[in-house]
Amino acid sequence: MEATLRWVLITAIAPVAWGTNYYVTHAYLPAETPLYGAAIRALPAGLLLLAVSRRRPHGSWWWKAVVLGVLNMGGFFALVYVAAQLLPTSTASTIMAASPVTMMLIAWALVAERPGLLPLLGAAAGIGGVCLMLLTGTVQADVRGVLASVAALTMSSLGYILTKRWGAGTDILASTSWQLIAGGLLLLPLAAVVEGAPPALDGLAVLGFGYVTVVATALAFAAWFAGLRHLPAATVGLVGLLNPVTGVLLGTVIAGESLTLRQICGLVLVLGGILLGRPAARRRPAEVRRTRPKTA
């Protein structure tokens, strides 16, 4: 159980970092070039992790890295970047909290992880909290931003479970770097065609991209994939509910976004869902033997 708790805490680094990413993107990064924004986020982070791991793709990982690079990084980053520019911090981050259910269903189909009752109830509570926070905000949600967020969570949920299925025996930092590099390289030519010249970055934008690259991408994805390696997908998905909690609280404290009573109730439901669906403690074999009834 101690090892499980340790991996839960490591996994939690990712959604907390992603929750802060919405505010940084919305406040400091250029809004007109989402494709360049996604490429600038992915490629340097991948190169940083590659420098640490010093391992190149091998065998089937050449094409797997491309597939996962599109699902988890390239397409996902672009959609999240668009959503962050079109939606308030709290709204954009809470929509992504719907991903636990999607991850559970995909994990059931692809890696035979049948979700238990408590994780499902936890996900239901989390979704209820998401609805309260999303539908009662003081700022009307942009439909384009909502659609971008829904597409991002569906795409990433599939990519995460494929990473769990394909990643056994592969160095986590290395496989994460391959995905980031593949996603970034695929985005660069598309950005050049669609958006033209790269955006001019001022000092705050450079610092913003530095934070997004190192903390919200390299560190966050390494922690997230480590959690997927050691925990059930249902547990990881529920830990991901810390994303909207972080986004809402950060938006309230720093961005000055108002927090209604119903949004507070939504936050309580989300946190309750995480606690409800947490991994159950397992008794040690010695404890099981001591409690086993004696036979004549």
PDB file of C-alpha atoms in Angstrom:
ATOM      1  CA  MET A   1       0.000   0.000   0.000  1.00  0.00           C
ATOM      2  CA  GLU A   2       2.910   2.360   0.725  1.00  0.00           C
ATOM      3  CA  ALA A   3       4.231   1.752  -2.789  1.00  0.00           C
ATOM      4  CA  THR A   4       0.776   2.425  -4.227  1.00  0.00           C
ATOM      5  CA  LEU A   5       0.511   5.699  -2.328  1.00  0.00           C
ATOM      6  CA  ARG A   6       3.959   6.704  -3.562  1.00  0.00           C
ATOM      7  CA  TRP A   7       2.948   6.149  -7.179  1.00  0.00           C
ATOM      8  CA  VAL A   8      -0.321   7.995  -6.643  1.00  0.00           C
ATOM      9  CA  LEU A   9       1.614  11.004  -5.345  1.00  0.00           C
ATOM     10  CA  ILE A  10       4.049  10.825  -8.263  1.00  0.00           C
ATOM     11  CA  THR A  11       1.154  10.604 -10.709  1.00  0.00           C
ATOM     12  CA  ALA A  12      -0.506  13.614  -9.067  1.00  0.00           C
ATOM     13  CA  ILE A  13       2.365  15.825 -10.237  1.00  0.00           C
ATOM     14  CA  ALA A  14       0.961  15.646 -13.762  1.00  0.00           C
ATOM     15  CA  PRO A  15      -2.625  16.896 -13.288  1.00  0.00           C
ATOM     16  CA  VAL A  16      -1.497  19.627 -10.905  1.00  0.00           C
ATOM     17  CA  ALA A  17       1.055  20.835 -13.468  1.00  0.00           C
ATOM     18  CA  TRP A  18      -1.520  20.622 -16.269  1.00  0.00           C
ATOM     19  CA  GLY A  19      -3.981  22.600 -14.187  1.00  0.00           C
ATOM     20  CA  THR A  20      -1.469  25.452 -13.960  1.00  0.00           C
ATOM     21  CA  ASN A  21      -0.766  25.167 -17.682  1.00  0.00           C
ATOM     22  CA  TYR A  22      -4.166  26.589 -18.632  1.00  0.00           C
ATOM     23  CA  TYR A  23      -3.494  29.816 -16.778  1.00  0.00           C
ATOM     24  CA  VAL A  24       0.051  30.212 -18.119  1.00  0.00           C
ATOM     25  CA  THR A  25      -1.121  29.596 -21.694  1.00  0.00           C
ATOM     26  CA  HIS A  26      -4.065  31.957 -21.386  1.00  0.00           C
ATOM     27  CA  ALA A  27      -2.090  34.736 -19.687  1.00  0.00           C
ATOM     28  CA  TYR A  28       1.365  34.729 -21.273  1.00  0.00           C
ATOM     29  CA  LEU A  29       1.511  32.809 -24.563  1.00  0.00           C
ATOM     30  CA  PRO A  30       0.524  34.147 -28.018  1.00  0.00           C
ATOM     31  CA  ALA A  31      -3.074  33.283 -28.881  1.00  0.00           C
ATOM     32  CA  GLU A  32      -2.874  33.397 -32.697  1.00  0.00           C
ATOM     33  CA  THR A  33      -0.464  30.494 -33.222  1.00  0.00           C
ATOM     34  CA  PRO A  34      -1.730  27.379 -31.420  1.00  0.00           C
ATOM     35  CA  LEU A  35       0.188  24.990 -33.695  1.00  0.00           C
ATOM     36  CA  TYR A  36       3.496  26.729 -33.072  1.00  0.00           C
ATOM     37  CA  GLY A  37       2.603  26.887 -29.387  1.00  0.00           C
ATOM     38  CA  ALA A  38       2.082  23.133 -29.282  1.00  0.00           C
ATOM     39  CA  ALA A  39       5.290  22.449 -31.228  1.00  0.00           C
ATOM     40  CA  ILE A  40       7.346  24.748 -29.018  1.00  0.00           C
ATOM     41  CA  ARG A  41       5.938  22.925 -26.012  1.00  0.00           C
ATOM     42  CA  ALA A  42       6.555  19.377 -27.270  1.00  0.00           C
ATOM     43  CA  LEU A  43       9.858  19.396 -29.127  1.00  0.00           C
ATOM     44  CA  PRO A  44      12.159  20.992 -26.518  1.00  0.00           C
ATOM     45  CA  ALA A  45      10.607  18.829 -23.789  1.00  0.00           C
ATOM     46  CA  GLY A  46      11.255  15.708 -25.864  1.00  0.00           C
ATOM     47  CA  LEU A  47      14.843  16.685 -26.553  1.00  0.00           C
ATOM     48  CA  LEU A  48      15.377  17.376 -22.841  1.00  0.00           C
ATOM     49  CA  LEU A  49      14.137  13.906 -21.867  1.00  0.00           C
ATOM     50  CA  LEU A  50      16.110  12.317 -24.703  1.00  0.00           C
ATOM     51  CA  ALA A  51      19.276  13.937 -23.392  1.00  0.00           C
ATOM     52  CA  VAL A  52      18.563  12.403 -19.991  1.00  0.00           C
ATOM     53  CA  SER A  53      17.602   8.913 -21.182  1.00  0.00           C
ATOM     54  CA  ARG A  54      20.057   8.709 -24.138  1.00  0.00           C
ATOM     55  CA  ARG A  55      18.006   6.005 -25.860  1.00  0.00           C
ATOM     56  CA  ARG A  56      16.675   5.970 -29.412  1.00  0.00           C
ATOM     57  CA  PRO A  57      13.532   4.166 -30.607  1.00  0.00           C
ATOM     58  CA  HIS A  58      13.939   0.536 -31.603  1.00  0.00           C
ATOM     59  CA  GLY A  59      11.841  -1.933 -33.564  1.00  0.00           C
ATOM     60  CA  SER A  60       8.117  -1.208 -33.577  1.00  0.00           C
ATOM     61  CA  TRP A  61       8.651   1.874 -31.426  1.00  0.00           C
ATOM     62  CA  TRP A  62       9.489   3.867 -34.559  1.00  0.00           C
ATOM     63  CA  TRP A  63       5.830   3.777 -35.641  1.00  0.00           C
ATOM     64  CA  LYS A  64       4.382   3.527 -32.140  1.00  0.00           C
ATOM     65  CA  ALA A  65       6.136   6.771 -31.232  1.00  0.00           C
ATOM     66  CA  VAL A  66       4.467   8.477 -34.177  1.00  0.00           C
ATOM     67  CA  VAL A  67       0.995   7.193 -33.268  1.00  0.00           C
ATOM     68  CA  LEU A  68       1.378   8.139 -29.617  1.00  0.00           C
ATOM     69  CA  GLY A  69       3.046  11.399 -30.561  1.00  0.00           C
ATOM     70  CA  VAL A  70      -0.105  12.399 -32.444  1.00  0.00           C
ATOM     71  CA  LEU A  71      -2.574  11.189 -29.797  1.00  0.00           C
ATOM     72  CA  ASN A  72      -0.783  12.256 -26.614  1.00  0.00           C
ATOM     73  CA  MET A  73       1.281  15.196 -27.786  1.00  0.00           C
ATOM     74  CA  GLY A  74       0.835  16.796 -31.203  1.00  0.00           C
ATOM     75  CA  GLY A  75      -2.918  16.794 -31.729  1.00  0.00           C
ATOM     76  CA  PHE A  76      -3.613  16.923 -28.011  1.00  0.00           C
ATOM     77  CA  PHE A  77      -1.383  19.955 -27.378  1.00  0.00           C
ATOM     78  CA  ALA A  78      -2.872  21.892 -30.277  1.00  0.00           C
ATOM     79  CA  LEU A  79      -6.428  21.249 -29.070  1.00  0.00           C
ATOM     80  CA  VAL A  80      -5.581  22.127 -25.465  1.00  0.00           C
ATOM     81  CA  TYR A  81      -3.832  25.290 -26.634  1.00  0.00           C
ATOM     82  CA  VAL A  82      -6.964  26.328 -28.561  1.00  0.00           C
ATOM     83  CA  ALA A  83      -9.195  25.512 -25.590  1.00  0.00           C
ATOM     84  CA  ALA A  84      -7.022  27.525 -23.216  1.00  0.00           C
ATOM     85  CA  GLN A  85      -7.336  30.579 -25.453  1.00  0.00           C
ATOM     86  CA  LEU A  86     -11.116  30.288 -25.918  1.00  0.00           C
ATOM     87  CA  LEU A  87     -12.224  29.285 -22.411  1.00  0.00           C
ATOM     88  CA  PRO A  88     -11.667  30.561 -18.878  1.00  0.00           C
ATOM     89  CA  THR A  89      -9.065  28.653 -16.891  1.00  0.00           C
ATOM     90  CA  SER A  90     -11.667  26.943 -14.692  1.00  0.00           C
ATOM     91  CA  THR A  91     -13.917  25.889 -17.566  1.00  0.00           C
ATOM     92  CA  ALA A  92     -11.141  24.547 -19.788  1.00  0.00           C
ATOM     93  CA  SER A  93      -9.608  22.460 -17.022  1.00  0.00           C
ATOM     94  CA  THR A  94     -12.888  21.056 -15.684  1.00  0.00           C
ATOM     95  CA  ILE A  95     -13.995  19.663 -19.049  1.00  0.00           C
ATOM     96  CA  MET A  96     -10.888  17.488 -19.099  1.00  0.00           C
ATOM     97  CA  ALA A  97     -12.065  15.870 -15.848  1.00  0.00           C
ATOM     98  CA  ALA A  98     -14.449  13.764 -17.909  1.00  0.00           C
ATOM     99  CA  SER A  99     -11.466  11.685 -19.048  1.00  0.00           C
ATOM    100  CA  PRO A 100     -11.532   9.114 -16.173  1.00  0.00           C
ATOM    101  CA  VAL A 101     -14.638   7.407 -17.527  1.00  0.00           C
ATOM    102  CA  THR A 102     -13.209   7.399 -21.038  1.00  0.00           C
ATOM    103  CA  MET A 103      -9.942   5.935 -19.781  1.00  0.00           C
ATOM    104  CA  MET A 104     -11.760   3.238 -17.814  1.00  0.00           C
ATOM    105  CA  LEU A 105     -13.786   2.142 -20.830  1.00  0.00           C
ATOM    106  CA  ILE A 106     -10.809   2.106 -23.179  1.00  0.00           C
ATOM    107  CA  ALA A 107      -8.669   0.275 -20.606  1.00  0.00           C
ATOM    108  CA  TRP A 108     -11.420  -2.320 -20.252  1.00  0.00           C
ATOM    109  CA  ALA A 109     -11.357  -2.901 -24.010  1.00  0.00           C
ATOM    110  CA  LEU A 110      -7.601  -2.739 -24.678  1.00  0.00           C
ATOM    111  CA  VAL A 111      -5.836  -3.970 -21.527  1.00  0.00           C
ATOM    112  CA  ALA A 112      -8.630  -5.981 -19.853  1.00  0.00           C
ATOM    113  CA  GLU A 113      -8.796  -3.719 -16.780  1.00  0.00           C
ATOM    114  CA  ARG A 114     -12.415  -3.977 -15.775  1.00  0.00           C
ATOM    115  CA  PRO A 115     -13.339  -0.954 -13.657  1.00  0.00           C
ATOM    116  CA  GLY A 116     -14.529  -1.698 -10.134  1.00  0.00           C
ATOM    117  CA  LEU A 117     -17.606  -0.275  -8.495  1.00  0.00           C
ATOM    118  CA  LEU A 118     -15.802   2.298  -6.340  1.00  0.00           C
ATOM    119  CA  PRO A 119     -13.783   3.811  -9.223  1.00  0.00           C
ATOM    120  CA  LEU A 120     -16.993   4.069 -11.249  1.00  0.00           C
ATOM    121  CA  LEU A 121     -18.781   5.756  -8.364  1.00  0.00           C
ATOM    122  CA  GLY A 122     -15.785   8.029  -7.891  1.00  0.00           C
ATOM    123  CA  ALA A 123     -15.840   8.927 -11.576  1.00  0.00           C
ATOM    124  CA  ALA A 124     -19.576   9.619 -11.385  1.00  0.00           C
ATOM    125  CA  ALA A 125     -19.031  11.943  -8.436  1.00  0.00           C
ATOM    126  CA  GLY A 126     -16.216  13.661 -10.324  1.00  0.00           C
ATOM    127  CA  ILE A 127     -18.348  14.110 -13.423  1.00  0.00           C
ATOM    128  CA  GLY A 128     -21.101  15.553 -11.241  1.00  0.00           C
ATOM    129  CA  GLY A 129     -18.615  18.021  -9.856  1.00  0.00           C
ATOM    130  CA  VAL A 130     -17.470  18.878 -13.375  1.00  0.00           C
ATOM    131  CA  CYS A 131     -21.048  19.611 -14.419  1.00  0.00           C
ATOM    132  CA  LEU A 132     -21.574  21.900 -11.450  1.00  0.00           C
ATOM    133  CA  MET A 133     -18.389  23.839 -12.166  1.00  0.00           C
ATOM    134  CA  LEU A 134     -18.880  23.959 -15.940  1.00  0.00           C
ATOM    135  CA  LEU A 135     -22.567  24.761 -16.174  1.00  0.00           C
ATOM    136  CA  THR A 136     -22.723  27.383 -13.432  1.00  0.00           C
ATOM    137  CA  GLY A 137     -19.697  29.564 -14.209  1.00  0.00           C
ATOM    138  CA  THR A 138     -20.171  33.304 -14.553  1.00  0.00           C
ATOM    139  CA  VAL A 139     -18.561  33.336 -18.021  1.00  0.00           C
ATOM    140  CA  GLN A 140     -20.407  31.709 -20.929  1.00  0.00           C
ATOM    141  CA  ALA A 141     -18.422  28.870 -22.493  1.00  0.00           C
ATOM    142  CA  ASP A 142     -17.297  29.216 -26.107  1.00  0.00           C
ATOM    143  CA  VAL A 143     -18.645  26.222 -28.064  1.00  0.00           C
ATOM    144  CA  ARG A 144     -15.422  25.973 -30.091  1.00  0.00           C
ATOM    145  CA  GLY A 145     -13.372  25.730 -26.917  1.00  0.00           C
ATOM    146  CA  VAL A 146     -15.683  23.076 -25.468  1.00  0.00           C
ATOM    147  CA  LEU A 147     -15.432  20.962 -28.632  1.00  0.00           C
ATOM    148  CA  ALA A 148     -11.647  21.312 -28.646  1.00  0.00           C
ATOM    149  CA  SER A 149     -11.491  20.151 -25.021  1.00  0.00           C
ATOM    150  CA  VAL A 150     -13.755  17.146 -25.642  1.00  0.00           C
ATOM    151  CA  ALA A 151     -11.684  16.102 -28.671  1.00  0.00           C
ATOM    152  CA  ALA A 152      -8.490  16.495 -26.639  1.00  0.00           C
ATOM    153  CA  LEU A 153      -9.681  14.335 -23.743  1.00  0.00           C
ATOM    154  CA  THR A 154     -10.923  11.581 -26.089  1.00  0.00           C
ATOM    155  CA  MET A 155      -7.712  11.539 -28.100  1.00  0.00           C
ATOM    156  CA  SER A 156      -5.459  11.576 -25.052  1.00  0.00           C
ATOM    157  CA  SER A 157      -7.429   8.874 -23.219  1.00  0.00           C
ATOM    158  CA  LEU A 158      -6.892   6.506 -26.127  1.00  0.00           C
ATOM    159  CA  GLY A 159      -3.225   7.459 -26.311  1.00  0.00           C
ATOM    160  CA  TYR A 160      -2.672   6.922 -22.594  1.00  0.00           C
ATOM    161  CA  ILE A 161      -4.096   3.406 -22.647  1.00  0.00           C
ATOM    162  CA  LEU A 162      -2.079   2.523 -25.751  1.00  0.00           C
ATOM    163  CA  THR A 163       1.012   3.800 -23.933  1.00  0.00           C
ATOM    164  CA  LYS A 164       0.167   1.531 -21.005  1.00  0.00           C
ATOM    165  CA  ARG A 165      -0.334  -1.419 -23.357  1.00  0.00           C
ATOM    166  CA  TRP A 166       2.813  -0.869 -25.422  1.00  0.00           C
ATOM    167  CA  GLY A 167       5.143   0.506 -22.759  1.00  0.00           C
ATOM    168  CA  ALA A 168       5.931  -2.609 -20.717  1.00  0.00           C
ATOM    169  CA  GLY A 169       9.694  -3.093 -20.457  1.00  0.00           C
ATOM    170  CA  THR A 170      10.486   0.258 -22.087  1.00  0.00           C
ATOM    171  CA  ASP A 171      12.273   3.080 -20.273  1.00  0.00           C
ATOM    172  CA  ILE A 172       9.643   5.669 -19.324  1.00  0.00           C
ATOM    173  CA  LEU A 173      11.782   8.745 -19.946  1.00  0.00           C
ATOM    174  CA  ALA A 174      12.876   7.381 -23.314  1.00  0.00           C
ATOM    175  CA  SER A 175       9.390   6.471 -24.557  1.00  0.00           C
ATOM    176  CA  THR A 176       8.042   9.811 -23.353  1.00  0.00           C
ATOM    177  CA  SER A 177      10.815  11.650 -25.211  1.00  0.00           C
ATOM    178  CA  TRP A 178      10.085   9.760 -28.436  1.00  0.00           C
ATOM    179  CA  GLN A 179       6.415  10.700 -28.268  1.00  0.00           C
ATOM    180  CA  LEU A 180       7.169  14.356 -27.602  1.00  0.00           C
ATOM    181  CA  ILE A 181       9.706  14.595 -30.411  1.00  0.00           C
ATOM    182  CA  ALA A 182       7.420  12.829 -32.885  1.00  0.00           C
ATOM    183  CA  GLY A 183       4.516  15.091 -31.965  1.00  0.00           C
ATOM    184  CA  GLY A 184       6.642  18.227 -32.203  1.00  0.00           C
ATOM    185  CA  LEU A 185       8.146  17.280 -35.566  1.00  0.00           C
ATOM    186  CA  LEU A 186       4.719  16.560 -37.017  1.00  0.00           C
ATOM    187  CA  LEU A 187       3.422  19.921 -35.819  1.00  0.00           C
ATOM    188  CA  LEU A 188       6.230  22.103 -37.167  1.00  0.00           C
ATOM    189  CA  PRO A 189       5.505  21.792 -40.923  1.00  0.00           C
ATOM    190  CA  LEU A 190       1.771  22.038 -40.304  1.00  0.00           C
ATOM    191  CA  ALA A 191       2.311  25.194 -38.285  1.00  0.00           C
ATOM    192  CA  ALA A 192       4.474  26.701 -41.038  1.00  0.00           C
ATOM    193  CA  VAL A 193       1.767  26.074 -43.660  1.00  0.00           C
ATOM    194  CA  VAL A 194      -1.203  27.195 -41.574  1.00  0.00           C
ATOM    195  CA  GLU A 195       0.274  29.963 -39.426  1.00  0.00           C
ATOM    196  CA  GLY A 196       3.196  31.227 -41.476  1.00  0.00           C
ATOM    197  CA  ALA A 197       6.237  32.583 -39.688  1.00  0.00           C
ATOM    198  CA  PRO A 198       6.882  31.649 -36.050  1.00  0.00           C
ATOM    199  CA  PRO A 199       5.505  34.124 -33.500  1.00  0.00           C
ATOM    200  CA  ALA A 200       7.708  36.779 -31.959  1.00  0.00           C
ATOM    201  CA  LEU A 201       8.128  36.065 -28.262  1.00  0.00           C
ATOM    202  CA  ASP A 202       8.669  38.648 -25.555  1.00  0.00           C
ATOM    203  CA  GLY A 203      10.346  37.927 -22.239  1.00  0.00           C
ATOM    204  CA  LEU A 204       7.171  36.785 -20.476  1.00  0.00           C
ATOM    205  CA  ALA A 205       6.289  34.442 -23.342  1.00  0.00           C
ATOM    206  CA  VAL A 206       9.769  32.888 -23.231  1.00  0.00           C
ATOM    207  CA  LEU A 207       9.444  32.323 -19.488  1.00  0.00           C
ATOM    208  CA  GLY A 208       5.936  30.947 -20.005  1.00  0.00           C
ATOM    209  CA  PHE A 209       7.105  28.470 -22.622  1.00  0.00           C
ATOM    210  CA  GLY A 210      10.008  27.510 -20.362  1.00  0.00           C
ATOM    211  CA  TYR A 211       7.594  26.611 -17.569  1.00  0.00           C
ATOM    212  CA  VAL A 212       5.218  24.792 -19.911  1.00  0.00           C
ATOM    213  CA  THR A 213       8.067  22.839 -21.516  1.00  0.00           C
ATOM    214  CA  VAL A 214       9.938  21.740 -18.396  1.00  0.00           C
ATOM    215  CA  VAL A 215       7.246  21.454 -15.728  1.00  0.00           C
ATOM    216  CA  ALA A 216       3.892  21.009 -17.501  1.00  0.00           C
ATOM    217  CA  THR A 217       5.299  18.746 -20.223  1.00  0.00           C
ATOM    218  CA  ALA A 218       8.596  16.943 -19.553  1.00  0.00           C
ATOM    219  CA  LEU A 219       8.108  16.419 -15.821  1.00  0.00           C
ATOM    220  CA  ALA A 220       4.341  16.026 -15.965  1.00  0.00           C
ATOM    221  CA  PHE A 221       4.225  13.409 -18.727  1.00  0.00           C
ATOM    222  CA  ALA A 222       7.072  11.397 -17.230  1.00  0.00           C
ATOM    223  CA  ALA A 223       5.173  11.281 -13.914  1.00  0.00           C
ATOM    224  CA  TRP A 224       1.879  10.456 -15.657  1.00  0.00           C
ATOM    225  CA  PHE A 225       3.283   7.574 -17.698  1.00  0.00           C
ATOM    226  CA  ALA A 226       5.097   6.249 -14.618  1.00  0.00           C
ATOM    227  CA  GLY A 227       1.745   6.166 -12.855  1.00  0.00           C
ATOM    228  CA  LEU A 228       0.159   4.316 -15.775  1.00  0.00           C
ATOM    229  CA  ARG A 229       2.977   1.774 -15.589  1.00  0.00           C
ATOM    230  CA  HIS A 230       2.397   0.992 -11.900  1.00  0.00           C
ATOM    231  CA  LEU A 231      -1.293   1.741 -11.248  1.00  0.00           C
ATOM    232  CA  PRO A 232      -4.627   0.702 -12.785  1.00  0.00           C
ATOM    233  CA  ALA A 233      -5.886   3.072 -15.461  1.00  0.00           C
ATOM    234  CA  ALA A 234      -8.997   3.764 -13.349  1.00  0.00           C
ATOM    235  CA  THR A 235      -6.838   5.015 -10.486  1.00  0.00           C
ATOM    236  CA  VAL A 236      -4.723   7.193 -12.754  1.00  0.00           C
ATOM    237  CA  GLY A 237      -7.822   8.647 -14.367  1.00  0.00           C
ATOM    238  CA  LEU A 238      -9.265   9.595 -10.991  1.00  0.00           C
ATOM    239  CA  VAL A 239      -5.988  11.193  -9.897  1.00  0.00           C
ATOM    240  CA  GLY A 240      -6.326  13.271 -13.068  1.00  0.00           C
ATOM    241  CA  LEU A 241      -9.315  14.979 -11.447  1.00  0.00           C
ATOM    242  CA  LEU A 242      -6.767  17.125  -9.612  1.00  0.00           C
ATOM    243  CA  ASN A 243      -6.411  18.954 -12.933  1.00  0.00           C
ATOM    244  CA  PRO A 244      -9.713  20.872 -12.689  1.00  0.00           C
ATOM    245  CA  VAL A 245      -9.263  21.431  -8.962  1.00  0.00           C
ATOM    246  CA  THR A 246      -5.921  23.094  -9.648  1.00  0.00           C
ATOM    247  CA  GLY A 247      -7.316  25.046 -12.594  1.00  0.00           C
ATOM    248  CA  VAL A 248     -10.307  26.382 -10.689  1.00  0.00           C
ATOM    249  CA  LEU A 249      -8.330  27.345  -7.598  1.00  0.00           C
ATOM    250  CA  LEU A 250      -5.575  28.973  -9.637  1.00  0.00           C
ATOM    251  CA  GLY A 251      -8.090  30.840 -11.741  1.00  0.00           C
ATOM    252  CA  THR A 252      -9.769  32.113  -8.592  1.00  0.00           C
ATOM    253  CA  VAL A 253      -6.635  33.110  -6.693  1.00  0.00           C
ATOM    254  CA  ILE A 254      -4.489  34.515  -9.514  1.00  0.00           C
ATOM    255  CA  ALA A 255      -6.712  35.238 -12.507  1.00  0.00           C
ATOM    256  CA  GLY A 256      -9.474  36.799 -10.411  1.00  0.00           C
ATOM    257  CA  GLU A 257     -12.209  34.523 -11.781  1.00  0.00           C
ATOM    258  CA  SER A 258     -15.242  34.349  -9.497  1.00  0.00           C
ATOM    259  CA  LEU A 259     -16.080  31.114  -7.677  1.00  0.00           C
ATOM    260  CA  THR A 260     -19.769  30.455  -7.051  1.00  0.00           C
ATOM    261  CA  LEU A 261     -21.278  28.338  -4.290  1.00  0.00           C
ATOM    262  CA  ARG A 262     -22.249  25.662  -6.803  1.00  0.00           C
ATOM    263  CA  GLN A 263     -18.701  25.553  -8.127  1.00  0.00           C
ATOM    264  CA  ILE A 264     -17.481  25.029  -4.570  1.00  0.00           C
ATOM    265  CA  CYS A 265     -19.914  22.118  -4.274  1.00  0.00           C
ATOM    266  CA  GLY A 266     -18.510  20.805  -7.551  1.00  0.00           C
ATOM    267  CA  LEU A 267     -14.983  20.952  -6.160  1.00  0.00           C
ATOM    268  CA  VAL A 268     -16.097  18.992  -3.105  1.00  0.00           C
ATOM    269  CA  LEU A 269     -17.659  16.340  -5.349  1.00  0.00           C
ATOM    270  CA  VAL A 270     -14.478  16.061  -7.414  1.00  0.00           C
ATOM    271  CA  LEU A 271     -12.304  15.600  -4.336  1.00  0.00           C
ATOM    272  CA  GLY A 272     -14.816  13.115  -2.945  1.00  0.00           C
ATOM    273  CA  GLY A 273     -14.649  11.163  -6.186  1.00  0.00           C
ATOM    274  CA  ILE A 274     -10.865  10.907  -5.928  1.00  0.00           C
ATOM    275  CA  LEU A 275     -11.077   9.617  -2.364  1.00  0.00           C
ATOM    276  CA  LEU A 276     -13.913   7.216  -3.162  1.00  0.00           C
ATOM    277  CA  GLY A 277     -12.076   5.589  -6.040  1.00  0.00           C
ATOM    278  CA  ARG A 278      -8.646   5.387  -4.432  1.00  0.00           C
ATOM    279  CA  PRO A 279      -6.891   1.985  -4.484  1.00  0.00           C
ATOM    280  CA  ALA A 280      -8.108  -0.310  -1.722  1.00  0.00           C
ATOM    281  CA  ALA A 281      -5.597  -1.409   0.871  1.00  0.00           C
ATOM    282  CA  ARG A 282      -4.497  -5.005   0.584  1.00  0.00           C
ATOM    283  CA  ARG A 283      -3.732  -7.076   3.617  1.00  0.00           C
ATOM    284  CA  ARG A 284      -0.370  -8.781   3.866  1.00  0.00           C
ATOM    285  CA  PRO A 285      -0.272 -12.555   3.467  1.00  0.00           C
ATOM    286  CA  ALA A 286       0.600 -12.994   7.175  1.00  0.00           C
ATOM    287  CA  GLU A 287      -2.470 -10.977   8.140  1.00  0.00           C
ATOM    288  CA  VAL A 288      -4.614 -13.112   5.845  1.00  0.00           C
ATOM    289  CA  ARG A 289      -3.288 -16.298   7.461  1.00  0.00           C
ATOM    290  CA  ARG A 290      -3.968 -14.985  10.958  1.00  0.00           C
ATOM    291  CA  THR A 291      -7.568 -14.143  10.107  1.00  0.00           C
ATOM    292  CA  ARG A 292      -8.287 -17.349   8.211  1.00  0.00           C
ATOM    293  CA  PRO A 293     -10.627 -19.618  10.223  1.00  0.00           C
ATOM    294  CA  LYS A 294      -9.107 -22.807  11.546  1.00  0.00           C
ATOM    295  CA  THR A 295     -10.348 -26.149  10.337  1.00  0.00           C
ATOM    296  CA  ALA A 296     -10.581 -29.295  12.382  1.00  0.00           C
TER     297      ALA A 296
END
